[in-house]
Short mmCIF file of C-alpha atoms in Angstrom, two decimals:
data_model
loop_
_atom_site.label_atom_id
_atom_site.label_comp_id
_atom_site.label_asym_id
_atom_site.label_seq_id
_atom_site.Cartn_x
_atom_site.Cartn_y
_atom_site.Cartn_z
CA MET A 25 82.95 92.36 81.34
CA ASN A 26 84.72 89.51 79.61
CA ILE A 27 82.55 88.48 76.65
CA GLU A 28 84.32 85.14 76.21
CA ASN A 29 82.95 84.00 79.60
CA LEU A 30 79.31 84.63 78.63
CA LYS A 31 77.23 81.57 77.83
CA PRO A 32 74.22 81.99 75.55
CA ILE A 33 70.79 81.03 76.87
CA SER A 34 69.04 78.77 74.39
CA THR A 35 65.45 78.73 75.63
CA THR A 36 63.05 80.99 77.48
CA SER A 37 62.47 78.29 80.10
CA GLU A 38 66.22 78.20 80.76
CA ALA A 39 66.27 82.00 81.08
CA ARG A 40 63.25 81.86 83.40
CA GLU A 41 64.89 79.22 85.62
CA LEU A 42 68.17 81.14 85.81
CA GLY A 43 66.24 84.29 86.68
CA ARG A 44 64.30 82.45 89.39
CA MET A 45 67.52 81.07 90.87
CA GLY A 46 69.07 84.54 90.81
CA GLY A 47 66.01 85.99 92.55
CA ILE A 48 66.20 83.37 95.29
CA ALA A 49 69.93 84.05 95.81
CA SER A 50 69.24 87.79 95.87
CA GLY A 51 66.55 87.34 98.53
CA ILE A 52 68.87 85.26 100.69
CA ALA A 53 71.65 87.86 100.42
CA ARG A 54 69.20 90.69 101.21
CA ARG A 55 67.92 88.90 104.33
CA GLU A 56 71.52 88.27 105.47
CA ARG A 57 72.39 91.97 105.05
CA ILE A 58 69.28 92.99 107.01
CA ALA A 59 70.12 90.51 109.79
CA LEU A 60 73.71 91.84 109.97
CA LYS A 61 72.46 95.43 110.11
CA ASP A 62 69.99 94.60 112.91
CA GLU A 63 72.70 92.76 114.83
CA LEU A 64 75.12 95.69 114.51
CA ILE A 65 72.48 98.18 115.65
CA LEU A 66 71.71 96.01 118.67
CA LEU A 67 75.39 95.60 119.57
CA LEU A 68 76.10 99.32 119.14
CA SER A 69 73.38 100.15 121.64
CA THR A 70 74.71 97.78 124.32
CA LYS A 71 76.62 99.34 127.17
CA ASP A 72 80.14 98.51 128.24
CA PHE A 73 79.77 97.29 131.82
CA LEU A 74 83.05 98.95 132.88
CA THR A 75 82.43 102.46 131.54
CA GLY A 76 78.66 102.50 131.17
CA GLU A 77 79.00 104.00 127.70
CA SER A 78 77.43 102.51 124.60
CA LEU A 79 79.72 101.13 121.94
CA GLN A 80 78.23 103.66 119.53
CA LYS A 81 79.30 106.53 121.80
CA LYS A 82 82.80 105.05 122.12
CA MET A 83 83.08 104.74 118.34
CA SER A 84 81.84 108.31 117.83
CA ILE A 85 84.44 109.60 120.28
CA ALA A 86 87.16 107.58 118.51
CA LEU A 87 86.04 108.95 115.13
CA ILE A 88 86.16 112.52 116.41
CA ASP A 89 89.59 111.84 117.94
CA GLU A 90 90.86 110.54 114.59
CA ALA A 91 89.49 113.60 112.78
CA THR A 92 91.18 115.99 115.21
CA ARG A 93 94.47 114.16 114.62
CA GLY A 94 94.22 114.96 110.92
CA ASN A 95 92.54 111.86 109.50
CA VAL A 96 90.72 113.31 106.49
CA LEU A 97 88.54 110.23 105.98
CA ALA A 98 87.29 110.47 109.57
CA TYR A 99 86.56 114.17 109.05
CA LYS A 100 84.64 113.48 105.82
CA THR A 101 82.68 110.70 107.50
CA ILE A 102 81.61 113.02 110.31
CA ARG A 103 80.77 115.82 107.88
CA ASP A 104 78.70 113.57 105.66
CA MET A 105 76.80 112.09 108.58
CA ILE A 106 76.01 115.51 110.06
CA GLU A 107 74.91 116.89 106.70
CA GLY A 108 72.74 113.84 106.07
CA MET A 109 74.55 112.90 102.89
CA SER A 110 74.97 109.39 101.56
CA VAL A 111 77.63 108.03 99.27
CA LYS A 112 76.51 106.49 96.00
CA LYS A 113 78.87 104.19 94.15
CA SER A 114 78.93 104.26 90.41
CA GLU A 115 77.96 101.27 88.29
CA PHE A 116 81.47 99.83 88.61
CA GLY A 117 82.00 100.87 92.23
CA THR A 118 85.04 103.02 91.52
CA ASN A 119 83.72 106.59 91.55
CA LYS A 120 81.95 107.99 94.59
CA GLN A 121 79.52 110.85 94.35
CA ALA A 122 77.89 112.62 97.29
CA ILE A 123 74.13 112.70 97.01
CA ASN A 124 71.98 114.94 99.18
CA PRO A 125 68.69 113.11 99.90
CA ASP A 126 66.85 116.44 100.25
CA ASP A 127 67.57 117.36 96.62
CA GLU A 128 64.91 116.44 94.11
CA ASN A 129 66.00 114.50 91.02
#
């Protein structure tokens, strides 16, 4: 973080207003992400009229094909999905750590 770019907040009403504006922007971004996710799920379930296969099945086959050709990232993606693991980014988004959702914290 660059401290020179920070601007001090002089009043609590100013802080409250900035927080409110940030909350509104956060809600808009969250709704957009949810809409994109729903749209992708819908599109992945649609069938290709030529082959009759869903796009999700085609992508899965392509991912497996990549893994068998030696693509380590494709292999790790398949492994993580089968094991039910998710990837958690660190605070700065640089380090990735595998988290098993079945483990208790």
